Coordinates of C-alpha atoms and ligand atoms in Angstrom, one line a residue:
M188 CA 24.3 -1.9 -14.1
S189 CA 26.5 0.9 -12.8
T190 CA 26.8 1.5 -9.1
P191 CA 25.8 4.9 -7.8
P192 CA 28.5 7.6 -7.4
A193 CA 29.9 7.6 -3.8
S194 CA 29.0 11.2 -3.3
L195 CA 25.9 12.8 -4.6
P196 CA 26.0 16.4 -5.4
A197 CA 22.5 17.7 -5.0
S198 CA 20.8 17.1 -1.7
L199 CA 19.7 13.6 -0.9
P200 CA 16.0 14.7 -0.4
D201 CA 16.1 16.1 -4.0
L202 CA 17.3 12.7 -5.3
L203 CA 14.7 10.9 -3.2
R204 CA 11.9 13.0 -4.6
A205 CA 13.1 12.7 -8.2
L206 CA 13.6 8.9 -8.2
P207 CA 11.0 6.9 -10.2
K208 CA 9.2 4.5 -7.8
A209 CA 6.5 1.9 -7.6
E210 CA 4.0 2.1 -4.8
L211 CA 3.0 -1.4 -3.7
H212 CA 1.1 -0.7 -0.4
I213 CA -1.6 2.0 -0.7
H214 CA -5.2 1.5 0.5
I215 CA -7.2 3.7 -1.7
E216 CA -9.7 4.4 1.0
G217 CA -6.7 5.6 3.1
S218 CA -6.0 8.3 0.5
L219 CA -9.3 10.0 1.2
E220 CA -8.3 13.5 2.5
P221 CA -10.6 15.2 5.0
E222 CA -11.5 17.9 2.4
L223 CA -12.7 15.2 0.0
I224 CA -14.6 13.4 2.8
F225 CA -16.5 16.6 3.5
Q226 CA -17.1 17.3 -0.2
L227 CA -18.4 13.8 -0.9
A228 CA -20.5 13.9 2.3
K229 CA -22.2 17.1 1.0
R230 CA -22.6 15.7 -2.5
N231 CA -24.2 12.5 -1.2
R232 CA -26.0 14.0 1.8
V233 CA -24.2 11.8 4.3
A234 CA -24.1 13.1 7.9
L235 CA -20.7 13.1 9.5
P236 CA -20.0 13.0 13.2
Y237 CA -17.5 15.8 12.7
A238 CA -18.2 19.6 12.5
S239 CA -15.4 20.5 10.1
V240 CA -12.3 19.4 8.3
E241 CA -10.2 20.6 11.2
D242 CA -12.4 18.7 13.7
L243 CA -11.9 15.5 11.7
R244 CA -8.2 16.0 11.4
R245 CA -8.0 16.5 15.1
A246 CA -9.3 12.9 15.5
Y247 CA -6.3 11.5 13.7
A248 CA -4.3 10.7 16.9
F249 CA -3.9 7.0 16.9
S250 CA -2.5 4.6 19.5
N251 CA -2.5 1.4 17.5
L252 CA -3.9 -0.2 14.3
Q253 CA -7.5 -0.6 15.7
S254 CA -7.8 3.0 16.8
F255 CA -7.0 4.0 13.2
L256 CA -9.3 1.4 11.5
D257 CA -12.3 2.7 13.4
I258 CA -11.9 6.2 11.9
Y259 CA -10.8 4.9 8.5
Y260 CA -14.0 2.8 8.1
A261 CA -16.1 5.8 9.2
G262 CA -14.4 8.1 6.6
A263 CA -15.2 5.6 3.8
S264 CA -19.0 5.9 4.6
V265 CA -19.2 8.9 2.2
L266 CA -18.4 6.7 -0.8
L267 CA -21.6 5.8 -2.6
K268 CA -21.4 6.4 -6.4
E269 CA -19.1 5.2 -9.1
D270 CA -17.8 8.8 -9.5
D271 CA -16.9 8.9 -5.8
F272 CA -14.6 6.0 -6.2
H273 CA -13.2 7.5 -9.4
D274 CA -12.6 10.9 -7.8
M275 CA -10.9 9.4 -4.8
A276 CA -8.5 7.3 -6.9
W277 CA -7.9 10.1 -9.3
A278 CA -6.9 12.5 -6.5
Y279 CA -4.4 9.8 -5.2
L280 CA -3.0 9.3 -8.7
L281 CA -2.3 13.0 -9.2
R282 CA -0.4 12.9 -5.9
A283 CA 1.5 9.8 -7.0
K284 CA 2.5 11.5 -10.2
A285 CA 3.9 14.5 -8.3
D286 CA 6.0 12.0 -6.3
N287 CA 7.4 10.3 -9.5
V288 CA 5.4 7.1 -8.9
L289 CA 5.5 5.2 -12.2
R290 CA 3.5 2.2 -11.1
A291 CA 0.9 1.9 -8.3
E292 CA -0.7 -1.4 -7.2
I293 CA -3.7 -0.1 -5.3
F294 CA -5.6 -2.0 -2.5
F295 CA -9.3 -1.6 -2.1
D296 CA -11.6 -2.9 0.6
P297 CA -14.9 -3.9 -1.2
Q298 CA -16.5 -5.3 2.0
T299 CA -16.4 -1.8 3.6
H300 CA -18.7 -0.7 0.7
T301 CA -20.8 -3.8 -0.1
A302 CA -21.8 -3.9 3.7
R303 CA -23.4 -0.5 3.1
G304 CA -25.3 -1.6 0.0
V305 CA -22.8 -0.3 -2.6
A306 CA -22.5 -2.8 -5.4
M307 CA -19.1 -4.4 -6.3
E308 CA -19.6 -3.1 -9.8
T309 CA -19.8 0.5 -8.6
V310 CA -16.6 0.2 -6.6
V311 CA -14.6 -1.6 -9.3
N312 CA -15.8 0.5 -12.2
G313 CA -15.0 3.8 -10.5
L314 CA -11.5 2.7 -9.5
H315 CA -10.8 1.1 -12.8
R316 CA -11.8 4.2 -14.7
A317 CA -9.3 6.2 -12.7
C318 CA -6.6 3.6 -13.5
V319 CA -7.3 3.7 -17.2
R320 CA -7.2 7.5 -17.1
A321 CA -3.9 7.5 -15.2
K322 CA -2.2 5.5 -17.9
A323 CA -3.5 7.9 -20.7
E324 CA -3.1 11.2 -18.9
L325 CA -0.3 10.7 -16.4
G326 CA 1.7 7.8 -17.8
I327 CA 1.2 5.8 -14.5
D328 CA 0.6 2.1 -14.6
A329 CA -2.1 1.6 -12.0
E330 CA -3.5 -1.8 -11.1
L331 CA -6.0 -3.0 -8.5
I332 CA -5.7 -5.5 -5.6
L333 CA -8.8 -6.6 -3.8
C334 CA -8.3 -7.0 -0.1
F335 CA -10.4 -9.2 2.2
L336 CA -11.1 -7.9 5.7
R337 CA -9.6 -10.3 8.1
H338 CA -11.8 -9.4 11.0
L339 CA -14.7 -10.9 9.0
S340 CA -15.1 -14.6 8.2
E341 CA -13.6 -16.7 5.4
A342 CA -17.2 -17.4 4.2
E343 CA -17.7 -13.7 3.8
A344 CA -14.4 -13.5 1.9
F345 CA -15.7 -16.3 -0.5
E346 CA -18.9 -14.3 -1.0
T347 CA -16.8 -11.2 -1.9
L348 CA -14.8 -13.2 -4.3
E349 CA -18.0 -14.5 -5.9
Q350 CA -19.2 -10.9 -6.3
A351 CA -15.9 -9.9 -7.9
M352 CA -15.9 -12.8 -10.5
P353 CA -17.3 -10.7 -13.3
Y354 CA -14.5 -8.1 -12.8
L355 CA -11.4 -10.3 -12.4
D356 CA -9.9 -8.9 -15.6
R357 CA -9.7 -5.6 -13.7
I358 CA -8.0 -7.0 -10.6
I359 CA -4.4 -8.3 -10.6
G360 CA -4.5 -9.9 -7.1
V361 CA -5.9 -10.3 -3.6
G362 CA -4.7 -9.1 -0.3
L363 CA -5.6 -9.4 3.4
D364 CA -5.9 -6.4 5.7
S365 CA -7.7 -4.9 8.7
S366 CA -7.3 -6.0 12.4
E367 CA -4.3 -8.3 12.4
V368 CA -3.8 -9.7 16.0
G369 CA -6.3 -12.6 16.6
H370 CA -6.9 -13.1 12.9
P371 CA -4.0 -15.1 11.6
P372 CA -3.5 -15.7 7.9
E373 CA -4.4 -19.4 8.0
K374 CA -8.0 -18.3 8.7
F375 CA -8.1 -17.5 4.9
A376 CA -6.1 -20.5 3.5
K377 CA -9.0 -21.9 1.4
V378 CA -10.1 -18.6 -0.2
F379 CA -6.5 -17.7 -1.0
A380 CA -6.0 -21.2 -2.6
R381 CA -9.1 -20.5 -4.8
C382 CA -7.7 -17.1 -5.8
G383 CA -4.4 -18.8 -6.8
E384 CA -6.4 -21.2 -9.0
L385 CA -8.0 -18.2 -10.6
G386 CA -4.6 -16.8 -11.5
L387 CA -4.7 -14.0 -9.1
H388 CA -1.5 -12.7 -7.3
R389 CA -1.6 -13.0 -3.5
V390 CA -0.2 -10.7 -0.9
A391 CA -1.1 -10.3 2.8
H392 CA -0.5 -7.9 5.7
A393 CA 1.6 -9.7 8.3
G394 CA 4.0 -8.7 11.0
E395 CA 2.7 -5.1 11.3
E396 CA 1.6 -5.7 15.0
G397 CA 1.3 -9.4 14.8
P398 CA 4.2 -11.9 15.5
P399 CA 6.7 -13.3 13.0
E400 CA 4.6 -16.6 12.9
Y401 CA 2.0 -14.7 11.0
I402 CA 4.6 -13.9 8.3
R403 CA 5.5 -17.6 8.1
S404 CA 1.8 -18.5 7.9
A405 CA 1.1 -15.9 5.1
L406 CA 4.0 -17.5 3.1
D407 CA 3.2 -21.2 3.8
M408 CA -0.6 -21.2 4.1
L409 CA -1.6 -18.4 1.8
K410 CA 1.3 -18.6 -0.6
A411 CA 1.7 -14.9 -0.3
E412 CA 4.2 -13.5 -2.9
R413 CA 4.7 -10.3 -0.9
I414 CA 4.3 -9.4 2.8
D415 CA 2.7 -6.1 3.6
H416 CA 4.6 -4.4 6.5
G417 CA 6.5 -7.4 7.8
V418 CA 8.6 -5.3 10.2
Q419 CA 8.2 -7.8 13.1
A420 CA 10.4 -10.2 11.1
V421 CA 13.5 -8.8 12.8
K422 CA 12.5 -10.7 15.9
D423 CA 13.1 -14.0 14.1
P424 CA 16.6 -14.5 12.6
D425 CA 15.6 -17.7 10.7
L426 CA 12.7 -15.9 9.1
M427 CA 14.9 -13.0 8.2
R428 CA 17.3 -15.4 6.4
R429 CA 14.4 -17.0 4.6
L430 CA 12.9 -13.7 3.4
A431 CA 16.3 -12.7 2.1
R432 CA 16.9 -16.0 0.4
E433 CA 13.5 -16.3 -1.2
R434 CA 13.5 -12.6 -2.2
I435 CA 10.1 -12.0 -0.6
P436 CA 9.3 -8.3 -0.9
L437 CA 8.3 -6.4 2.2
T438 CA 6.1 -3.4 1.6
V439 CA 7.2 -1.2 4.5
C440 CA 5.3 2.0 5.5
P441 CA 7.4 4.2 7.8
L442 CA 5.0 7.0 8.5
S443 CA 2.2 4.5 9.1
N444 CA 4.4 2.6 11.6
L445 CA 5.2 5.9 13.3
K446 CA 1.5 7.1 13.6
L447 CA 0.3 3.6 14.7
C448 CA 3.0 3.5 17.4
V449 CA 4.7 0.4 16.0
F450 CA 8.0 2.3 16.6
P451 CA 8.3 5.1 19.2
D452 CA 10.1 7.3 16.7
L453 CA 11.3 7.1 13.1
A454 CA 15.0 7.0 14.2
Q455 CA 14.2 3.6 15.6
H456 CA 12.5 2.3 12.5
N457 CA 14.1 -0.9 11.3
L458 CA 13.9 -0.3 7.5
R459 CA 17.7 0.2 7.3
Q460 CA 18.3 -3.1 9.2
L461 CA 16.0 -4.9 6.8
L462 CA 17.8 -3.5 3.8
D463 CA 21.2 -4.2 5.2
A464 CA 20.2 -7.8 5.9
G465 CA 19.5 -8.2 2.1
L466 CA 15.7 -8.2 2.3
V467 CA 13.7 -6.8 -0.7
A468 CA 12.2 -4.0 1.4
T469 CA 10.3 -1.2 -0.2
V470 CA 8.9 2.2 1.0
N471 CA 5.1 2.9 0.7
S472 CA 2.5 5.2 2.1
D473 CA -0.2 2.8 3.4
D474 CA -2.9 5.4 4.2
P475 CA -1.4 8.7 3.3
A476 CA -4.3 10.9 4.2
Y477 CA -4.3 9.6 7.7
F478 CA -0.6 9.2 8.4
G479 CA 0.7 12.6 7.3
G480 CA 2.5 11.8 4.0
Y481 CA 2.6 10.4 0.5
M482 CA 5.5 8.5 -1.0
N483 CA 8.1 11.3 -1.1
D484 CA 7.3 12.3 2.5
N485 CA 7.9 8.7 3.6
F486 CA 11.2 8.6 1.7
V487 CA 12.5 11.9 2.9
E488 CA 11.5 11.5 6.5
V489 CA 12.7 8.0 7.0
F490 CA 16.1 8.8 5.4
A491 CA 16.5 11.9 7.5
A492 CA 15.7 9.9 10.7
T493 CA 17.8 6.8 10.0
G494 CA 20.8 8.3 8.1
M495 CA 20.4 6.1 5.1
D496 CA 22.3 7.2 1.9
A497 CA 22.1 7.1 -1.9
K498 CA 22.9 3.4 -2.0
H499 CA 19.9 2.7 0.1
A500 CA 17.8 4.9 -2.1
R501 CA 18.9 3.0 -5.2
Q502 CA 18.2 -0.3 -3.5
L503 CA 14.7 0.8 -2.4
T504 CA 13.6 2.1 -5.7
L505 CA 15.0 -1.0 -7.6
N506 CA 13.3 -3.2 -5.0
S507 CA 9.9 -1.5 -5.6
F508 CA 10.0 -2.4 -9.3
E509 CA 11.4 -5.9 -8.7
G510 CA 8.7 -6.5 -6.1
S511 CA 5.9 -5.3 -8.4
F512 CA 3.7 -7.5 -10.5
A513 CA 4.7 -5.8 -13.7
S514 CA 5.9 -7.8 -16.7
A515 CA 9.6 -8.5 -17.1
A516 CA 9.8 -6.1 -20.0
A517 CA 8.1 -3.3 -18.0
K518 CA 10.5 -3.9 -15.1
R519 CA 13.5 -3.4 -17.4
G520 CA 12.0 -0.1 -18.6
Y521 CA 11.5 1.1 -15.0
V522 CA 15.1 0.1 -14.0
D523 CA 16.4 2.1 -17.0
R524 CA 14.5 5.1 -15.6
V525 CA 16.1 4.7 -12.2
E526 CA 19.6 4.5 -13.7
E527 CA 18.9 7.6 -15.9
T528 CA 17.9 9.5 -12.7
F529 CA 21.1 8.6 -11.0
A530 CA 23.1 9.5 -14.1
R531 CA 21.4 12.9 -14.2
F532 CA 22.2 13.6 -10.5
A533 CA 25.8 12.4 -10.9
G534 CA 26.1 14.7 -14.0
S535 CA 25.1 17.7 -12.0
A536 CA 28.1 17.3 -9.6
Ligands
HPA844 N1 -3.1 -2.5 8.4 C1 -4.2 -3.3 8.3 N2 -5.3 -2.9 7.6 C2 -5.3 -1.7 7.0 C3 -4.2 -0.9 7.1 C4 -3.0 -1.3 7.8 O1 -2.0 -0.6 7.9 N3 -4.5 0.2 6.4 C5 -5.8 0.1 6.0 N4 -6.2 -1.1 6.3
ZN845 ZN1 -1.8 -1.5 4.9

């Protein structure tokens, strides 16, 4: 593998936009743009407590994770039919294509929908149809990860897993999301163990707002293969060393962290520190419709704010493929595409 050229000719933002990437932390319900929320509300005759798209967008001023989650769950109330889930995922996949995302491992929150009487089958079939279409029409490998809502009980997570049993061939893994503080990973140890027996990959949100102990617990009690967010790890040097040594990927979401006030401004984001400590950190969009940006926006803005360079860009994109659940052969293909992009940029010097 060649190292990147010391000086890159074209602008760094152009390189960042052009680089092939994997997105490993995207909640599909968080890709629902206000325009699509209003369109689906009309189609399904769902009443919204907002007068207009602008009125809804004005409500997107968050002070922490919970203030966002309240609006995010309300937005998802317009999703009723299989086509709604397809249309939402397809809109995201078109945006992903524009940002040179080659692989997307997409979270969905079935309990947000089954609680409203929408069948698991409706949710999974709609999302899966968009994933199949993405491969055929966009050349994107898109896979689904079912997330359990951690503010609900483990018994409810088991019920959700039961409902998903007929569709496990369409799901590559399980995750854990929603309100973090007060709902530590160990609350879900049994259901994650069962998911492991079923051959599902396991990831968990930990250390977004919660303490480093939640990251340890996700690793030790849930056997999480990746940590979603994980930015609080910097508070614990032993944990940092472990994450680097075990090559546990962190799916970091800079604009999300900014909008949910995890960091006061992007210049103080610790992504660069995580990378420089040798962690397998990646860049992701989390809930792009709510946080003001998709993948390339996250890359361009965090690089501008923290002064990272082309070496960081190379590491982040390679990390995204290494950290993915793609096959070893597919990973080699993705890495070749990263190297080709660097060669093309170096050639235009
Ligand atoms: N954290 C926890 N739960 C979530 C998030 C997040 O950033 N986005 C959607 N559900
Ligand atoms: Zn998330």
